[in-house]
Every structure is written in C-alpha cells, then in structure tokens.
PDB file of N, CA and C in Angstrom:
ATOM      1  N   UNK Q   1    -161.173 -77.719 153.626  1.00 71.00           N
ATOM      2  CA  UNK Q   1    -160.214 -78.702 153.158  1.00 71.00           C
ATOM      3  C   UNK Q   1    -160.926 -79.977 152.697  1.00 71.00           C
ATOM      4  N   UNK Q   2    -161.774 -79.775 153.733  1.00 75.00           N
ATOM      5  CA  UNK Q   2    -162.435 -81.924 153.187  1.00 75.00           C
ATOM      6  C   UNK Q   2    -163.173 -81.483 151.304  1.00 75.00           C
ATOM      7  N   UNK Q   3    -163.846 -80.336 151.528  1.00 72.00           N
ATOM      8  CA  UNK Q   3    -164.475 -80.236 149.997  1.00 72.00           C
ATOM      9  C   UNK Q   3    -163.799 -80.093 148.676  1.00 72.00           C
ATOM     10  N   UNK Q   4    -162.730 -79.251 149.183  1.00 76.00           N
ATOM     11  CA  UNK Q   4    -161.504 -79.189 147.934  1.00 76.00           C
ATOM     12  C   UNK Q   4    -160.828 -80.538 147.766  1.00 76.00           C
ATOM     13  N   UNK Q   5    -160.965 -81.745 148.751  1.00 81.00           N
ATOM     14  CA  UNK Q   5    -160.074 -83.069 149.033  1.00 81.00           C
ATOM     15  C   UNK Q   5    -161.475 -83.940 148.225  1.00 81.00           C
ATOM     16  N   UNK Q   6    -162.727 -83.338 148.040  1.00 80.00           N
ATOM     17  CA  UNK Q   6    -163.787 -84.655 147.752  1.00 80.00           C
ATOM     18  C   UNK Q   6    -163.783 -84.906 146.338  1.00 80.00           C
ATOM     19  N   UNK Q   7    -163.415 -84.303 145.487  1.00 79.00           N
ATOM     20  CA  UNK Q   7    -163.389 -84.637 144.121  1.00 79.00           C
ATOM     21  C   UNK Q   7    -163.004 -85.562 143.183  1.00 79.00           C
ATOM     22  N   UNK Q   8    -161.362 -85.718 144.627  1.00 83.00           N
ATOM     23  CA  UNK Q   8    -160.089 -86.460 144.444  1.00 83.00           C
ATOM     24  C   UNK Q   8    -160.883 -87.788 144.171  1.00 83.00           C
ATOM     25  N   UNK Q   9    -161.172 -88.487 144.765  1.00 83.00           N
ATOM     26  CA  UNK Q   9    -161.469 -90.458 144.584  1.00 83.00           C
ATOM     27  C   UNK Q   9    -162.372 -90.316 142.665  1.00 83.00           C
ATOM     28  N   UNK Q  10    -163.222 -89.388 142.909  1.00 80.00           N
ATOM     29  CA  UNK Q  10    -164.106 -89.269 142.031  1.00 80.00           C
ATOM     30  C   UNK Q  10    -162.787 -89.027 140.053  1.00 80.00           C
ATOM     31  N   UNK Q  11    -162.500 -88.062 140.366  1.00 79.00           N
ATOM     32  CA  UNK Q  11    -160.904 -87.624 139.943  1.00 79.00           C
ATOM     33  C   UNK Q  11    -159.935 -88.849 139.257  1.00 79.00           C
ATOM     34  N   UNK Q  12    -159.484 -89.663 140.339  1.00 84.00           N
ATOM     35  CA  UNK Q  12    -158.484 -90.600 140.223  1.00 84.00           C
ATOM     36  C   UNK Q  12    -159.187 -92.307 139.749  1.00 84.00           C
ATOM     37  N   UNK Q  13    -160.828 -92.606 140.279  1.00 81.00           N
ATOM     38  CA  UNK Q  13    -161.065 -93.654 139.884  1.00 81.00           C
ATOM     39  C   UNK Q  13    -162.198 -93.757 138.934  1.00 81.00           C
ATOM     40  N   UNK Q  14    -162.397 -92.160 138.321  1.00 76.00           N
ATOM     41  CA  UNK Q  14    -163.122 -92.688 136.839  1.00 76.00           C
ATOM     42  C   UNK Q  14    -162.218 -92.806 135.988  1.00 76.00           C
ATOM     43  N   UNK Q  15    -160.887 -93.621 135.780  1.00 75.00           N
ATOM     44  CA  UNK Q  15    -160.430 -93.446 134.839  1.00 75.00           C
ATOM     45  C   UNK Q  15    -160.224 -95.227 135.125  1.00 75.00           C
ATOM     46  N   UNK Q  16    -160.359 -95.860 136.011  1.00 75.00           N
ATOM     47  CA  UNK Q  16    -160.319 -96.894 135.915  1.00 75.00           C
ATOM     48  C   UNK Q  16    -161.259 -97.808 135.641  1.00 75.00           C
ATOM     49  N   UNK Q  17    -162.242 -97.211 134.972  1.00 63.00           N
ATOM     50  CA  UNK Q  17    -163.529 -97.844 133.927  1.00 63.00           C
ATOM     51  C   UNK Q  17    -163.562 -98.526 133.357  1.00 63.00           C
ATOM     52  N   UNK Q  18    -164.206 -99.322 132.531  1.00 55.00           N
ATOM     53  CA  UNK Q  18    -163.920-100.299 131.469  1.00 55.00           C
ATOM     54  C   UNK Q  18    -164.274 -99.305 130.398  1.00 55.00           C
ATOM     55  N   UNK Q  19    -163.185-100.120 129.272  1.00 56.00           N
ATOM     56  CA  UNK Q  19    -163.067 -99.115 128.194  1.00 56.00           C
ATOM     57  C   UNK Q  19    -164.177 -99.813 126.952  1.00 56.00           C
ATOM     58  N   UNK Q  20    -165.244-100.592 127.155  1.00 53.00           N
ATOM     59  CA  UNK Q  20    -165.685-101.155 126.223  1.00 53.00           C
ATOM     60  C   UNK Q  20    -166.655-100.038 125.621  1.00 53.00           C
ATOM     61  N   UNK Q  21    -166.903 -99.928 124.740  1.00 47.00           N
ATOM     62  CA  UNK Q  21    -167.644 -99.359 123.743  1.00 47.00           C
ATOM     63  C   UNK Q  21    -169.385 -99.299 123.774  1.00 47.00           C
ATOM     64  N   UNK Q  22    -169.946-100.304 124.208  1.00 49.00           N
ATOM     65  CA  UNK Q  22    -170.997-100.786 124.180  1.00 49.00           C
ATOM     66  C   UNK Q  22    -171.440 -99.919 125.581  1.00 49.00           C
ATOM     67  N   UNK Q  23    -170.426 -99.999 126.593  1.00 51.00           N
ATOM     68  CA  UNK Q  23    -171.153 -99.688 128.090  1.00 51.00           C
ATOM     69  C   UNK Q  23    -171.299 -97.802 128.387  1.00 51.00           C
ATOM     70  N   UNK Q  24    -172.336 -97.383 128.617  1.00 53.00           N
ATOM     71  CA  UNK Q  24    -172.415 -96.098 128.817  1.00 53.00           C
ATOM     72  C   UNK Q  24    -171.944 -95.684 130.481  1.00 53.00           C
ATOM     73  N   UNK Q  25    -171.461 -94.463 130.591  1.00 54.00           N
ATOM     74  CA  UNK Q  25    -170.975 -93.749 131.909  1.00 54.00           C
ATOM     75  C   UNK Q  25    -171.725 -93.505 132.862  1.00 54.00           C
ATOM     76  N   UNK Q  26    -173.384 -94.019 132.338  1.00 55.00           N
ATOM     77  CA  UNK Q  26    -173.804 -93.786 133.819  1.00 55.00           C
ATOM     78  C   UNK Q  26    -174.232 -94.875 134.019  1.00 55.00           C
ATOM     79  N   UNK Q  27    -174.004 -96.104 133.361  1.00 52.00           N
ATOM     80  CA  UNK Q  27    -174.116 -97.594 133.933  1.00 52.00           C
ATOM     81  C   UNK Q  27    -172.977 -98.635 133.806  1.00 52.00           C
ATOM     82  N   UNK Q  28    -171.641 -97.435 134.242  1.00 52.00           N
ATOM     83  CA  UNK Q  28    -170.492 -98.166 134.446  1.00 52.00           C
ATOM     84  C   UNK Q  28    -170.757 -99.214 135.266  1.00 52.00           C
ATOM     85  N   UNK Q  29    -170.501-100.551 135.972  1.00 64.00           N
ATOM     86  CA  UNK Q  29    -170.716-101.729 136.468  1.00 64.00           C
ATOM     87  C   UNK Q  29    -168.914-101.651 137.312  1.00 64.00           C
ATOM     88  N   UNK Q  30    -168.035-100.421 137.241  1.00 78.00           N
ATOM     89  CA  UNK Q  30    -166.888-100.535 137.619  1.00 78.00           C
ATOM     90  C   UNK Q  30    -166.981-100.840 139.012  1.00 78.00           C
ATOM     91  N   UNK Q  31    -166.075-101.877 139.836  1.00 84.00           N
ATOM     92  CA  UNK Q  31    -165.978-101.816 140.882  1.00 84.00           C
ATOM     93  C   UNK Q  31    -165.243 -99.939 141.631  1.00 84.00           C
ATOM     94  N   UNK Q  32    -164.234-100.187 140.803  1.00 83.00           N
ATOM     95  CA  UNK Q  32    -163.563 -98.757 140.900  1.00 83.00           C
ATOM     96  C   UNK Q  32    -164.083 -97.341 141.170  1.00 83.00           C
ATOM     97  N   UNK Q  33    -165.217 -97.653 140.008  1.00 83.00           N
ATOM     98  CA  UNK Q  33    -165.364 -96.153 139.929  1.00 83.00           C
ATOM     99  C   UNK Q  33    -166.421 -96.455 141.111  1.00 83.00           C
ATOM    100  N   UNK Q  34    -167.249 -97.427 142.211  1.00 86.00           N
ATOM    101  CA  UNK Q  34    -168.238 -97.043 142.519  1.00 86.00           C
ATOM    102  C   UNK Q  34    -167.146 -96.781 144.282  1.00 86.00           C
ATOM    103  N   UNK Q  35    -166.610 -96.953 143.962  1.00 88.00           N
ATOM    104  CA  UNK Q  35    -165.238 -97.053 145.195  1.00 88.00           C
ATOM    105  C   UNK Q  35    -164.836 -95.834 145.245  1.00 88.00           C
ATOM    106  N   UNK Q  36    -164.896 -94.911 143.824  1.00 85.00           N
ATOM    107  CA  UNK Q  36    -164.527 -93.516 144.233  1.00 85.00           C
ATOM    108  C   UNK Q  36    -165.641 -92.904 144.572  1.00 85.00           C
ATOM    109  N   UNK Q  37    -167.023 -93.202 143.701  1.00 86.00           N
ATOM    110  CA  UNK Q  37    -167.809 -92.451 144.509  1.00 86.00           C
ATOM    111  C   UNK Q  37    -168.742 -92.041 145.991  1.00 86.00           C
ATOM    112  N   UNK Q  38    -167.992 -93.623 146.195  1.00 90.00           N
ATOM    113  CA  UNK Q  38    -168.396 -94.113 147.986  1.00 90.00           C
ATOM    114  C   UNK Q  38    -167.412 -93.222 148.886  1.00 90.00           C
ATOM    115  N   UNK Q  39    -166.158 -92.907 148.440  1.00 90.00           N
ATOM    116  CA  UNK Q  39    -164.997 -92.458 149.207  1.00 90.00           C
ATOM    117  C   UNK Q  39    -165.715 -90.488 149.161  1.00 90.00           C
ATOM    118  N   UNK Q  40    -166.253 -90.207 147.674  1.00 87.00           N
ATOM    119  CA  UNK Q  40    -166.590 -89.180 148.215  1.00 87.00           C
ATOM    120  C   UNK Q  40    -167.486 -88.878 148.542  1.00 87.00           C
ATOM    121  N   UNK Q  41    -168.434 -89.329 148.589  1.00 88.00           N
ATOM    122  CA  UNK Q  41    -169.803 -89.314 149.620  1.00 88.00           C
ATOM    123  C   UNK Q  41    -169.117 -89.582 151.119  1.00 88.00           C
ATOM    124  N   UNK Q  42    -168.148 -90.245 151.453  1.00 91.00           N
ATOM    125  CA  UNK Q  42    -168.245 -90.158 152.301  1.00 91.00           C
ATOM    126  C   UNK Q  42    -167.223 -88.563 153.083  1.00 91.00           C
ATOM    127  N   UNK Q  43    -166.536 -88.377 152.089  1.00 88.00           N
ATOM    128  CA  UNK Q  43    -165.942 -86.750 152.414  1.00 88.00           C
ATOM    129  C   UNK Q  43    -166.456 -85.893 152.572  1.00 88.00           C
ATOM    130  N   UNK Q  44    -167.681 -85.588 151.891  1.00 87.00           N
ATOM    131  CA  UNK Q  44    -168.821 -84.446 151.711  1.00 87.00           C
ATOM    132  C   UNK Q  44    -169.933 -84.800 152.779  1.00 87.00           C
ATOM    133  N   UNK Q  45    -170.257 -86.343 153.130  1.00 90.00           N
ATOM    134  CA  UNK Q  45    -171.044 -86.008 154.527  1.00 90.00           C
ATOM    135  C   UNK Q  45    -170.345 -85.668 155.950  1.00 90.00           C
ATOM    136  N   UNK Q  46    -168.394 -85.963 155.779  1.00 90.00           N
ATOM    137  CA  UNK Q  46    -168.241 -85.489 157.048  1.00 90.00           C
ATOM    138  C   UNK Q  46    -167.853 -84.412 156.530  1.00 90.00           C
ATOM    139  N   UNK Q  47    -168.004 -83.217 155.377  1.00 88.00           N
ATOM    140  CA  UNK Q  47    -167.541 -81.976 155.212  1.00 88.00           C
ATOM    141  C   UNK Q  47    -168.916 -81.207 155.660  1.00 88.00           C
ATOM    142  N   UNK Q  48    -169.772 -81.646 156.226  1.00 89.00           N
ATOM    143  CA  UNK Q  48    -171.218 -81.017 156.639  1.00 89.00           C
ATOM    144  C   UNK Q  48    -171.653 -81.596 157.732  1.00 89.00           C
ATOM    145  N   UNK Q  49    -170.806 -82.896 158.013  1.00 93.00           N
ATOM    146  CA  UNK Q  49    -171.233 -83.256 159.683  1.00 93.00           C
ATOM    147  C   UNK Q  49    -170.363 -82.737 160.733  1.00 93.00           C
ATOM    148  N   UNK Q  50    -169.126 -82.331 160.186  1.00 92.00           N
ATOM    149  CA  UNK Q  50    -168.350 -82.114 161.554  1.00 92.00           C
ATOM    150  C   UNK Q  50    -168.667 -80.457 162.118  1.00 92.00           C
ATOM    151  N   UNK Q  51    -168.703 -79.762 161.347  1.00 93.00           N
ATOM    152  CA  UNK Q  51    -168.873 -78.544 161.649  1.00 93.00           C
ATOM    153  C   UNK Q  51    -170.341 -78.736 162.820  1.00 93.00           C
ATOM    154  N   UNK Q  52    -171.511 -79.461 162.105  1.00 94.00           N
ATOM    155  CA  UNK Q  52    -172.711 -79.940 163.059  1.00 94.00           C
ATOM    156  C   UNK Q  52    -171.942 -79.984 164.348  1.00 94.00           C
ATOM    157  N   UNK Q  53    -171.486 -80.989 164.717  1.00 95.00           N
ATOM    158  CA  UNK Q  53    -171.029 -81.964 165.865  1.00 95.00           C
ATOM    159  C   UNK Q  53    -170.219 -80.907 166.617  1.00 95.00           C
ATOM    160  N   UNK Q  54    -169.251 -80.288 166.024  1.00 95.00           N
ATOM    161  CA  UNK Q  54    -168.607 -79.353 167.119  1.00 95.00           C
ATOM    162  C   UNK Q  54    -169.336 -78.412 167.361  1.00 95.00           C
ATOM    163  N   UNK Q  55    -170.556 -77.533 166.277  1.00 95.00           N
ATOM    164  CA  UNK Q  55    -171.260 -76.620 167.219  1.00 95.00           C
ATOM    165  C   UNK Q  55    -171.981 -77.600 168.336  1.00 95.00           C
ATOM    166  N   UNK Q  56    -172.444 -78.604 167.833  1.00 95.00           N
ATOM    167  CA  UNK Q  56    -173.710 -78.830 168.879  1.00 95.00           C
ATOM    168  C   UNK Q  56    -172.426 -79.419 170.347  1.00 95.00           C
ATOM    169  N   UNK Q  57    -171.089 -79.884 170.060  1.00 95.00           N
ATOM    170  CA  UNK Q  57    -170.361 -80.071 171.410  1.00 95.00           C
ATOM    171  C   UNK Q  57    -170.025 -78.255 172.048  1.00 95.00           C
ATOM    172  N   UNK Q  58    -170.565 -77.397 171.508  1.00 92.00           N
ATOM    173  CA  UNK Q  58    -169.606 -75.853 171.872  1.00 92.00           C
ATOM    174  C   UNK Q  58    -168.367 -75.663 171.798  1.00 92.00           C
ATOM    175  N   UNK Q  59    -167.715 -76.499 170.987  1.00 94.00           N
ATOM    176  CA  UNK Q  59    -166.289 -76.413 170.491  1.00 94.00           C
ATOM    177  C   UNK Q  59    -166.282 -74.649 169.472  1.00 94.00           C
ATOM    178  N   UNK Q  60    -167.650 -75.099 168.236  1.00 93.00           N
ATOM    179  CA  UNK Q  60    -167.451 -73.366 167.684  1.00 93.00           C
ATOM    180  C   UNK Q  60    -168.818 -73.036 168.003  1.00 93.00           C
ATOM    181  N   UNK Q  61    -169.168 -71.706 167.446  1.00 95.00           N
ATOM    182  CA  UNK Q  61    -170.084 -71.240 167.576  1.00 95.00           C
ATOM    183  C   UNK Q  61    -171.095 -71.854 166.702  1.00 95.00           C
ATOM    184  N   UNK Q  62    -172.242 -71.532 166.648  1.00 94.00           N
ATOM    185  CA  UNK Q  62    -173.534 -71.883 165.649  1.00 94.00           C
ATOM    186  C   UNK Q  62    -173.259 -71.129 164.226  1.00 94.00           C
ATOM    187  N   UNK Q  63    -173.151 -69.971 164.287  1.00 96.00           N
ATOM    188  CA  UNK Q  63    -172.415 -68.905 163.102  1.00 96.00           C
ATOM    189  C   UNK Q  63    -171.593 -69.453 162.204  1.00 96.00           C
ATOM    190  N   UNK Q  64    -170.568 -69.787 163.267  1.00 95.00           N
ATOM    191  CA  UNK Q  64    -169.271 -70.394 162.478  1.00 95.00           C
ATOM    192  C   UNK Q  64    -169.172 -71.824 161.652  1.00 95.00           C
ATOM    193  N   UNK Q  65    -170.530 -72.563 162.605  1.00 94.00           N
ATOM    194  CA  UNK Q  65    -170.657 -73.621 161.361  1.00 94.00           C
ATOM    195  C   UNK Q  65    -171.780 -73.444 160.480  1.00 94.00           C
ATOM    196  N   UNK Q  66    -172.462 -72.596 160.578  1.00 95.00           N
ATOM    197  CA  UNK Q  66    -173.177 -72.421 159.350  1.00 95.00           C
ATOM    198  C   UNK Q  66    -172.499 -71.550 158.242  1.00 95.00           C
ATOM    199  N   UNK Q  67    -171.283 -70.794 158.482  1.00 95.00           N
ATOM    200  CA  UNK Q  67    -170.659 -70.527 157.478  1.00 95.00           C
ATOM    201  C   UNK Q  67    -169.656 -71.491 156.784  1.00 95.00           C
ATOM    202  N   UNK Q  68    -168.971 -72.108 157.748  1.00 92.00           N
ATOM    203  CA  UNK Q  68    -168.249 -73.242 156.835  1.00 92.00           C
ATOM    204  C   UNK Q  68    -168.835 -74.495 156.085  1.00 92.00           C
ATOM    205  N   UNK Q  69    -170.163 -74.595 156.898  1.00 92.00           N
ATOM    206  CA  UNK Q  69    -170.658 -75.355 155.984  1.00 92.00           C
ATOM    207  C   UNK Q  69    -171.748 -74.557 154.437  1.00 92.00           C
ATOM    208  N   UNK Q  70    -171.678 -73.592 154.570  1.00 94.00           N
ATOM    209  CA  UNK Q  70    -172.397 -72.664 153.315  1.00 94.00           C
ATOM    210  C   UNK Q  70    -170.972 -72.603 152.530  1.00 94.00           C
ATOM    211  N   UNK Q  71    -169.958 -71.879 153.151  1.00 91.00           N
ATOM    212  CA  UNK Q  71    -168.510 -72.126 152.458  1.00 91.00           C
ATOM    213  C   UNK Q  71    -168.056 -73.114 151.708  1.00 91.00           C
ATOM    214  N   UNK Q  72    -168.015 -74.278 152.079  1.00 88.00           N
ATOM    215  CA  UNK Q  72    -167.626 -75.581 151.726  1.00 88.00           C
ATOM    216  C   UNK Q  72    -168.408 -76.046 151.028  1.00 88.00           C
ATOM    217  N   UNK Q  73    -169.859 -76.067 150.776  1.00 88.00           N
ATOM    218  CA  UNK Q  73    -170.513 -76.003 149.236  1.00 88.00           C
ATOM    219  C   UNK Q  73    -170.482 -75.097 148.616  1.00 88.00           C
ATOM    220  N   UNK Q  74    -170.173 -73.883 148.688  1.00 91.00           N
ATOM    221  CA  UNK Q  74    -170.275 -73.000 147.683  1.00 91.00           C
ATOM    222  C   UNK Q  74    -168.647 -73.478 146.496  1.00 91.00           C
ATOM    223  N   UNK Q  75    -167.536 -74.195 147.759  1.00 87.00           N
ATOM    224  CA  UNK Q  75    -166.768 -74.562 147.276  1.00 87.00           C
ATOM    225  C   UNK Q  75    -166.476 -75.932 146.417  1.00 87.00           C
ATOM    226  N   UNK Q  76    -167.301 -76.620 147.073  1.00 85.00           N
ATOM    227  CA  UNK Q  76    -167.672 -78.112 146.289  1.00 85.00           C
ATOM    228  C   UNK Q  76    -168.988 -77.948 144.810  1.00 85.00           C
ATOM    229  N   UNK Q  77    -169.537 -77.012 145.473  1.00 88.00           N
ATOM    230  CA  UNK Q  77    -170.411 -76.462 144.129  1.00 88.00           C
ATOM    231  C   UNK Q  77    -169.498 -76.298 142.525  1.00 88.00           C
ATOM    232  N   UNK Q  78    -168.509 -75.211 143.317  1.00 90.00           N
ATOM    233  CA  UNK Q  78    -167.705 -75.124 141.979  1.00 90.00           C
ATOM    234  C   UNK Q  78    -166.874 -75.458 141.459  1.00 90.00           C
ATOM    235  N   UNK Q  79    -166.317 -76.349 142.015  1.00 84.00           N
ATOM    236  CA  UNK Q  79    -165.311 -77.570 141.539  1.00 84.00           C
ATOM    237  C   UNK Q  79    -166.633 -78.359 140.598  1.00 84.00           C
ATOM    238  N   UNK Q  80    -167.586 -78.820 141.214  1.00 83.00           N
ATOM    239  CA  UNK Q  80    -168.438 -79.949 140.444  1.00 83.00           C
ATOM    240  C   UNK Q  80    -169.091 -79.130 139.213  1.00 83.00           C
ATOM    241  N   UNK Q  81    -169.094 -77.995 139.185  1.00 88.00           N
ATOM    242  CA  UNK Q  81    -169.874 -76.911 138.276  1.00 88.00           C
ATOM    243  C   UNK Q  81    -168.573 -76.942 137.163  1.00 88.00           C
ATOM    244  N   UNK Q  82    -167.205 -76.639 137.170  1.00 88.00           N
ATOM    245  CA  UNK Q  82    -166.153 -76.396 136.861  1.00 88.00           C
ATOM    246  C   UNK Q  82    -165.795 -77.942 135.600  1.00 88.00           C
ATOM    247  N   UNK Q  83    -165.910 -78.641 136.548  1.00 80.00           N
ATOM    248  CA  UNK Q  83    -165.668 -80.002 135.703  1.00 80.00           C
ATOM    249  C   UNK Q  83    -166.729 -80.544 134.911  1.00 80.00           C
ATOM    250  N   UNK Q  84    -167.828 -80.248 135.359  1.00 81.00           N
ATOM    251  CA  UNK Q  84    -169.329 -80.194 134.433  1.00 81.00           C
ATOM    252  C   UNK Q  84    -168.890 -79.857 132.957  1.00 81.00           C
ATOM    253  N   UNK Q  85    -168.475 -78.142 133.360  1.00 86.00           N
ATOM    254  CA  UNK Q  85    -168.610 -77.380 131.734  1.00 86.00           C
ATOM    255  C   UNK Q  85    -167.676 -78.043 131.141  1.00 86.00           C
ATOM    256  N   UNK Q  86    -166.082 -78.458 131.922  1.00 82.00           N
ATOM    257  CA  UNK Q  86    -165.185 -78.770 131.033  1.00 82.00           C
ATOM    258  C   UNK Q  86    -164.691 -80.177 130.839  1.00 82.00           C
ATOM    259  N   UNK Q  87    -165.680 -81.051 130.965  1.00 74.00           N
ATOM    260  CA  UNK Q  87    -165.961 -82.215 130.858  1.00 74.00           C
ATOM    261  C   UNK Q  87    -165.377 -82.367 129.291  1.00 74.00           C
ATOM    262  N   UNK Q  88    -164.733 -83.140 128.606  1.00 68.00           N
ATOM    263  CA  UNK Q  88    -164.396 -83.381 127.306  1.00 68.00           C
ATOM    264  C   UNK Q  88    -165.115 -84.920 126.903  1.00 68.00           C
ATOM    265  N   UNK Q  89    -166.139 -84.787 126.087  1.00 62.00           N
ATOM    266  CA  UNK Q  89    -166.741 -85.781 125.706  1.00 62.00           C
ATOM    267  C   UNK Q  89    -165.901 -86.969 124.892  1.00 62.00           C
ATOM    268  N   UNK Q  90    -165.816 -87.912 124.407  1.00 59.00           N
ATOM    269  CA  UNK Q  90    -165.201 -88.363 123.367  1.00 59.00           C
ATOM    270  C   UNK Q  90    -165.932 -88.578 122.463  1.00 59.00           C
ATOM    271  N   UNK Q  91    -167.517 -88.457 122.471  1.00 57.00           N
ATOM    272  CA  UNK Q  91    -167.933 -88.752 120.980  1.00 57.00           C
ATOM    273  C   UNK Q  91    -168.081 -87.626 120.034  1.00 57.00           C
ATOM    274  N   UNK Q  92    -167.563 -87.724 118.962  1.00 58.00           N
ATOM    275  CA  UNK Q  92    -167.537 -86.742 117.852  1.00 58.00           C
ATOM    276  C   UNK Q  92    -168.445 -87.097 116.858  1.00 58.00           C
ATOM    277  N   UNK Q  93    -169.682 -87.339 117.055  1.00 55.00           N
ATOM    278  CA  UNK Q  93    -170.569 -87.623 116.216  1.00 55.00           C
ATOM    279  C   UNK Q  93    -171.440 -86.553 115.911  1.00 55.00           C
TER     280      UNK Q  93
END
C-alpha cells in the first residue's frame, strides 16, 4: 500500500511548478514540487523500513519481509518505469 500511495505527492505537486519558459524541470526552484518529493521519500523509506522493524521486533518473519519489501519495489519500480515511458513532453521541436 505505502508504494502504490508514493507516487501520489510526486503526482499532485508537479503540477504546481512555475510555468515560466526559461526554467527547466530539473531545476524547478518550486517550493511545491520539492514538498512532493520530500513527502515521497518519505513513503518509500517507511515502505522498506517497516517491514525491517517488525521482522527485527518478531512481529513477521524474516521471509516475509524480504518479500514485501522485494514486492513493494518491484511495485514502485513500475509505476516509476510506467510514467517514465509515458511521460508527455511539451516540446515539439
């Protein structure tokens, strides 16, 4: 759930960018967008810390969190792989 949920901030606050012309996307200066990408960094380190923390409390097994956490990137992999390819550029040059 947290990996299918980490995309979201990333998702909802690159669109609140500045629209100037001059500034390129990977030196947006947005407060916004760096707000979404803080929110999902911070989803994706507890989508790989908690599984840690309950094996090492014996809540699950060792197994079981090394599969959800192999799971949960294979799943965050392809969401970020997914939006990669179908990324729509706007320059038509």
């Amino acid at each position: 759930l947290t990996f299918v949920m980490a995309p979201l901030p990333n998702a909802i606050f690159s669109h609140c960018g500045s629209a100037d012309d001059f500034a390129s996307s990977d030196d947006a200066g947005s407060a916004a967008v760096d707000l979404g990408r803080f929110i999902t960094s911070i989803i994706v380190v507890t989508g790989f810390a908690l599984p840690i923390a309950l094996a090492h409390s014996e809540v699950i097994q060792t197994n079981a969190a090394i599969m959800s956490i192999f799971g949960g990137g294979c799943v965050y992999g392809t969401i970020l792989a997914y939006s990669a390819v179908f990324k729509q550029d706007t320059d038509e040059f």
